Amino acid sequence: KNRQNAERKKRKKEREKEQPEGVAVAGGKLYVANGYESLENNTFNYDNTISVVDIASFTEVEKITVGTNPNYVAVVPNLPNYVAVGYFGNYNTMPSGIAIINVDNTSSVTLFDNIPISGLTASDVSVYTCGSEVTSYSPYTTEPIFYKVDLSTMMANQIMSSIGKAIIAPYGININPLNGDILAADAFDYVSEGFLYTFNSSGQLKG
């Protein structure tokens, strides 16, 4: 009994160190982002995998390598055999970006590095992201960046490049399935009340 209790405590401690992030369901399986492991002295061991969990047996059946520190996970609605992952990198030498996984062939993973990520969503056959890019360190300034990855062409392109400073700190994105409008959340200064903006599919501000 003492041995069983020790094993439970050991597994609990290991789970507490692990930091799974986003999760999505596709084809009877969970796709779970393994973000990082907390270490001593406020340091982190960043992971770069997605755990595939069979829902029926609730067991891990595979790990898929993506970018460093994966977080957001979304299934592409009209291409349900594709899962999109937003990864943060290590905030220094390893870039953030988007990984596209073909769940029918998990060895086929397409990475789009150097795309700022603070929000990710999928709509129709595309993946949309928002983020901030540092434009100056003295004074510290950033520019809002939005990307669209069209899975029919596997091309990533910046969108809404003309919005200027309408958004200060993009921190969430979604697509209205009825009309294609882009909904973008602005965290502003992360202390004051934020804002939600609506843009049409061409990137023009509606309200």
GROMACS .gro file of C-alpha atoms in nm:
model
  207
    1LYS     CA    1   0.000   0.000   0.000
    2ASN     CA    2   0.283   0.241   0.087
    3ARG     CA    3   0.444   0.165  -0.248
    4GLN     CA    4   0.118   0.237  -0.432
    5ASN     CA    5   0.081   0.568  -0.250
    6ALA     CA    6   0.439   0.659  -0.338
    7GLU     CA    7   0.376   0.579  -0.704
    8ARG     CA    8   0.058   0.792  -0.703
    9LYS     CA    9   0.245   1.084  -0.551
   10LYS     CA   10   0.524   1.046  -0.805
   11ARG     CA   11   0.278   1.046  -1.099
   12LYS     CA   12   0.090   1.343  -0.951
   13LYS     CA   13   0.415   1.539  -0.917
   14GLU     CA   14   0.510   1.458  -1.276
   15ARG     CA   15   0.169   1.569  -1.403
   16GLU     CA   16   0.193   1.896  -1.209
   17LYS     CA   17   0.520   1.978  -1.384
   18GLU     CA   18   0.376   1.916  -1.730
   19GLN     CA   19   0.175   2.192  -1.891
   20PRO     CA   20  -0.062   2.064  -2.161
   21GLU     CA   21  -0.222   2.355  -2.342
   22GLY     CA   22  -0.478   2.348  -2.626
   23VAL     CA   23  -0.681   2.044  -2.731
   24ALA     CA   24  -0.897   1.952  -3.033
   25VAL     CA   25  -1.093   1.646  -3.145
   26ALA     CA   26  -1.054   1.484  -3.489
   27GLY     CA   27  -1.139   1.133  -3.606
   28GLY     CA   28  -1.211   0.993  -3.262
   29LYS     CA   29  -0.884   1.121  -3.119
   30LEU     CA   30  -0.771   1.408  -2.901
   31TYR     CA   31  -0.482   1.625  -3.018
   32VAL     CA   32  -0.321   1.778  -2.710
   33ALA     CA   33  -0.050   2.044  -2.719
   34ASN     CA   34   0.241   1.970  -2.483
   35GLY     CA   35   0.363   2.319  -2.404
   36TYR     CA   36   0.638   2.303  -2.144
   37GLU     CA   37   0.758   2.155  -1.818
   38SER     CA   38   0.818   2.377  -1.516
   39LEU     CA   39   1.163   2.336  -1.364
   40GLU     CA   40   1.329   2.483  -1.058
   41ASN     CA   41   1.443   2.846  -1.039
   42ASN     CA   42   1.158   2.962  -1.262
   43THR     CA   43   1.300   2.791  -1.570
   44PHE     CA   44   1.119   2.584  -1.831
   45ASN     CA   45   1.182   2.284  -2.051
   46TYR     CA   46   0.990   2.355  -2.369
   47ASP     CA   47   0.826   2.064  -2.548
   48ASN     CA   48   0.757   2.043  -2.922
   49THR     CA   49   0.501   1.765  -2.949
   50ILE     CA   50   0.131   1.697  -2.987
   51SER     CA   51  -0.002   1.394  -2.800
   52VAL     CA   52  -0.260   1.190  -2.990
   53VAL     CA   53  -0.501   1.027  -2.745
   54ASP     CA   54  -0.751   0.760  -2.849
   55ILE     CA   55  -1.082   0.870  -2.695
   56ALA     CA   56  -1.232   0.521  -2.666
   57SER     CA   57  -0.945   0.383  -2.457
   58PHE     CA   58  -0.817   0.722  -2.335
   59THR     CA   59  -0.459   0.620  -2.402
   60GLU     CA   60  -0.182   0.806  -2.583
   61VAL     CA   61  -0.117   0.635  -2.916
   62GLU     CA   62   0.131   0.874  -3.078
   63LYS     CA   63   0.336   1.190  -3.040
   64ILE     CA   64   0.375   1.428  -3.334
   65THR     CA   65   0.666   1.672  -3.352
   66VAL     CA   66   0.569   2.031  -3.432
   67GLY     CA   67   0.722   2.368  -3.340
   68THR     CA   68   0.855   2.456  -2.995
   69ASN     CA   69   0.607   2.527  -2.714
   70PRO     CA   70   0.276   2.441  -2.890
   71ASN     CA   71  -0.037   2.601  -2.749
   72TYR     CA   72  -0.338   2.655  -2.975
   73VAL     CA   73  -0.498   2.358  -3.151
   74ALA     CA   74  -0.787   2.370  -3.401
   75VAL     CA   75  -0.948   2.137  -3.654
   76VAL     CA   76  -1.003   2.289  -3.999
   77PRO     CA   77  -1.385   2.269  -4.043
   78ASN     CA   78  -1.408   2.180  -4.412
   79LEU     CA   79  -1.089   1.973  -4.406
   80PRO     CA   80  -1.137   1.772  -4.084
   81ASN     CA   81  -0.834   1.557  -4.157
   82TYR     CA   82  -0.616   1.862  -4.091
   83VAL     CA   83  -0.528   2.000  -3.747
   84ALA     CA   84  -0.365   2.340  -3.702
   85VAL     CA   85  -0.129   2.416  -3.414
   86GLY     CA   86   0.001   2.753  -3.302
   87TYR     CA   87   0.337   2.737  -3.125
   88PHE     CA   88   0.508   3.011  -2.922
   89GLY     CA   89   0.874   2.916  -2.956
   90ASN     CA   90   1.100   2.989  -2.657
   91TYR     CA   91   1.053   3.368  -2.674
   92ASN     CA   92   1.417   3.404  -2.778
   93THR     CA   93   1.605   3.190  -3.030
   94MET     CA   94   1.325   2.952  -3.137
   95PRO     CA   95   1.051   3.110  -3.349
   96SER     CA   96   0.676   3.103  -3.308
   97GLY     CA   97   0.458   2.987  -3.594
   98ILE     CA   98   0.191   2.751  -3.726
   99ALA     CA   99   0.204   2.375  -3.783
  100ILE     CA  100  -0.042   2.198  -4.012
  101ILE     CA  101  -0.086   1.826  -3.938
  102ASN     CA  102  -0.242   1.579  -4.181
  103VAL     CA  103  -0.405   1.333  -3.939
  104ASP     CA  104  -0.420   1.066  -4.211
  105ASN     CA  105  -0.042   1.086  -4.243
  106THR     CA  106   0.101   1.226  -3.923
  107SER     CA  107   0.453   1.220  -4.059
  108SER     CA  108   0.335   1.497  -4.291
  109VAL     CA  109   0.365   1.819  -4.087
  110THR     CA  110   0.404   2.158  -4.255
  111LEU     CA  111   0.564   2.435  -4.047
  112PHE     CA  112   0.525   2.806  -4.106
  113ASP     CA  113   0.789   2.967  -3.883
  114ASN     CA  114   0.830   3.332  -3.784
  115ILE     CA  115   0.459   3.406  -3.753
  116PRO     CA  116   0.366   3.589  -3.428
  117ILE     CA  117   0.100   3.398  -3.235
  118SER     CA  118  -0.137   3.523  -2.967
  119GLY     CA  119  -0.454   3.372  -3.113
  120LEU     CA  120  -0.554   3.108  -3.369
  121THR     CA  121  -0.875   2.986  -3.528
  122ALA     CA  122  -0.984   2.785  -3.831
  123SER     CA  123  -1.269   2.848  -4.074
  124ASP     CA  124  -1.368   2.682  -4.401
  125VAL     CA  125  -1.032   2.562  -4.545
  126SER     CA  126  -0.813   2.824  -4.380
  127VAL     CA  127  -0.634   2.900  -4.055
  128TYR     CA  128  -0.620   3.254  -3.914
  129THR     CA  129  -0.380   3.393  -3.656
  130CYS     CA  130  -0.313   3.718  -3.476
  131GLY     CA  131  -0.005   3.839  -3.294
  132SER     CA  132   0.233   4.128  -3.238
  133GLU     CA  133   0.568   4.196  -3.399
  134VAL     CA  134   0.830   4.410  -3.226
  135THR     CA  135   0.920   4.706  -3.445
  136SER     CA  136   1.146   4.889  -3.198
  137TYR     CA  137   1.307   4.815  -2.863
  138SER     CA  138   1.384   5.178  -2.776
  139PRO     CA  139   1.116   5.287  -2.727
  140TYR     CA  140   0.945   4.949  -2.717
  141THR     CA  141   0.678   4.938  -2.987
  142THR     CA  142   0.489   4.659  -3.160
  143GLU     CA  143   0.275   4.621  -3.469
  144PRO     CA  144  -0.036   4.400  -3.494
  145ILE     CA  145   0.011   4.112  -3.737
  146PHE     CA  146  -0.260   3.889  -3.887
  147TYR     CA  147  -0.202   3.585  -4.106
  148LYS     CA  148  -0.416   3.350  -4.311
  149VAL     CA  149  -0.298   3.004  -4.416
  150ASP     CA  150  -0.501   2.868  -4.708
  151LEU     CA  151  -0.479   2.490  -4.691
  152SER     CA  152  -0.596   2.450  -5.050
  153THR     CA  153  -0.265   2.605  -5.157
  154MET     CA  154  -0.062   2.562  -4.836
  155MET     CA  155   0.032   2.929  -4.855
  156ALA     CA  156   0.060   3.171  -4.564
  157ASN     CA  157  -0.009   3.537  -4.631
  158GLN     CA  158  -0.036   3.844  -4.413
  159ILE     CA  159  -0.385   3.996  -4.408
  160MET     CA  160  -0.535   4.317  -4.272
  161SER     CA  161  -0.202   4.493  -4.317
  162SER     CA  162  -0.376   4.830  -4.352
  163ILE     CA  163  -0.542   4.838  -4.007
  164GLY     CA  164  -0.261   5.053  -3.863
  165LYS     CA  165  -0.298   5.110  -3.490
  166ALA     CA  166  -0.668   5.024  -3.472
  167ILE     CA  167  -0.557   4.729  -3.256
  168ILE     CA  168  -0.282   4.770  -2.996
  169ALA     CA  169  -0.235   4.414  -2.864
  170PRO     CA  170  -0.421   4.147  -3.064
  171TYR     CA  171  -0.500   3.859  -2.831
  172GLY     CA  172  -0.779   3.657  -2.989
  173ILE     CA  173  -0.931   3.591  -3.330
  174ASN     CA  174  -1.239   3.418  -3.468
  175ILE     CA  175  -1.435   3.408  -3.792
  176ASN     CA  176  -1.811   3.462  -3.827
  177PRO     CA  177  -1.923   3.150  -4.020
  178LEU     CA  178  -2.226   3.333  -4.160
  179ASN     CA  179  -2.049   3.614  -4.345
  180GLY     CA  180  -1.673   3.561  -4.307
  181ASP     CA  181  -1.623   3.866  -4.084
  182ILE     CA  182  -1.304   3.863  -3.879
  183LEU     CA  183  -1.351   3.918  -3.505
  184ALA     CA  184  -1.035   4.042  -3.333
  185ALA     CA  185  -0.985   4.093  -2.959
  186ASP     CA  186  -0.752   4.368  -2.837
  187ALA     CA  187  -0.597   4.324  -2.490
  188PHE     CA  188  -0.485   4.691  -2.505
  189ASP     CA  189  -0.239   4.719  -2.212
  190TYR     CA  190  -0.342   4.393  -2.038
  191VAL     CA  191  -0.465   4.596  -1.740
  192SER     CA  192  -0.741   4.822  -1.873
  193GLU     CA  193  -1.061   4.703  -2.036
  194GLY     CA  194  -0.997   4.553  -2.379
  195PHE     CA  195  -1.191   4.580  -2.702
  196LEU     CA  196  -1.350   4.358  -2.966
  197TYR     CA  197  -1.337   4.472  -3.329
  198THR     CA  198  -1.514   4.343  -3.638
  199PHE     CA  199  -1.349   4.353  -3.980
  200ASN     CA  200  -1.494   4.231  -4.307
  201SER     CA  201  -1.316   3.954  -4.495
  202SER     CA  202  -1.115   4.218  -4.681
  203GLY     CA  203  -0.980   4.359  -4.355
  204GLN     CA  204  -1.186   4.676  -4.342
  205LEU     CA  205  -1.299   4.788  -3.995
  206LYS     CA  206  -1.676   4.757  -3.940
  207GLY     CA  207  -1.702   4.836  -3.570
   0.00000   0.00000   0.00000
